Steps between C-alpha positions, in 0.01 A plus 500: 500500500452528865245655715475577862208666669502672832674835515667539168492304181778559255421441128727490196332507164622340182361524147548207269460570130480203265653619176653268242507227763717714727402622846625841602475584867484854630492596864229759543491596865530406862233623735377449852146475634351418838328170432220660298207291387530612137844339462484206258707271722582547866692314769392460861808677644778735388776284649531140610682365805592131507546388862700177513287371788187520281640271230370703205358836393211583272337794330171535312465651153161641402364586155242775470460455124257318272784326317739221592869558570805281458698556821868420555667528841863467609760626748816691415796626699473862386501488120179367345676444167754258650383145562690366799443180695361591842416263787124550458217345304225733375176322418324518269770662285260539205122487505179630345310749715131493410300824468412664833666229705776440756795265518759433769874511427701293749875511572689221676860515624712200402686518829859598424732769368384806696652660813340392828602813696324766289224563250551459125329720240366391162236629261176330403403565139146442371420558133151494351442483124134555403317275260327653196128491430381357168454852364841619620674202342371608158694828517841473324809610691292512816663668801499286815554667837670281760512591869818450698575553867791431735465488875753440775523144629675458836622163625508507883687212672365365826671609821606852403558724800277800566195624316457575125440865590840528670670592173304824474485583870869438573652653185813697587585820311822698463650750259833611364469834326198471272508119499221349710536133597261254660591164655262210543618287793209255484462169310194646322482715189442870563271659240491879526222727376608840636827671601530860620849607611538846655173605330618374159275232351674218312313334217467127565329283240510159337590671172809654661586165661577662836223377729646169619782445749595132536548322834820615674551735205549871437394756240609859434311800362634829367353816650492841336651651813707402804275450804550750780644393832230353723258446213284189474368252246145367473393185318229241465476165324263239358398191696407146389150614403606797290401744774712803592655487846502779754760773448827459691767762565863513610764769552762475229851399596 
């Protein structure tokens, strides 16, 4: 399972019950914390940007527990259950994380297959399965809690025009009836965290899958009312470091 520490760390919990040599997996919950020290496993950031000019990207995983973890890390294109060949190498893909220790996960681009005129978005998955103490291993049908996290992984080609913050700053909004649309005219991903159109707040969240607008892309939202003539929209976004941008506004067209 994967961990990222900085602003928000997203965890998915799984229970594994060993009964009659079968393992039954149940998803318990998905929660979000702000890089708290009591978290069993944390990552050093809540998103990772791979700049082509740097040649690689890395992130640190930290254990705050008195037990070892078996950690697995991989990239996916949007569905963590689908194994798809991607032009990256994640190393180490599987390793033992000693109690109260750190380890670095490194990602290297293989150099082909991705657009050169815009960013590409993937997800970094990091899964940690805890080891059992001698006493715990004596308990039959022992429940094991594994920690899973997925964070955004952006591949940024060299030579892109403008600044990474242009996507948020230069977003263009319009509406037709109660349909609100936003266009991203930049080569960078636009990640929104707040939208208020004519005083109506729109819920944007990772769970609702409506926070990200791809490069040169567009997304629409449904309002509960039709904005009045001359009304405006306010929005802000998330930058490379997981920090909320300033609030921007525009009169609706």
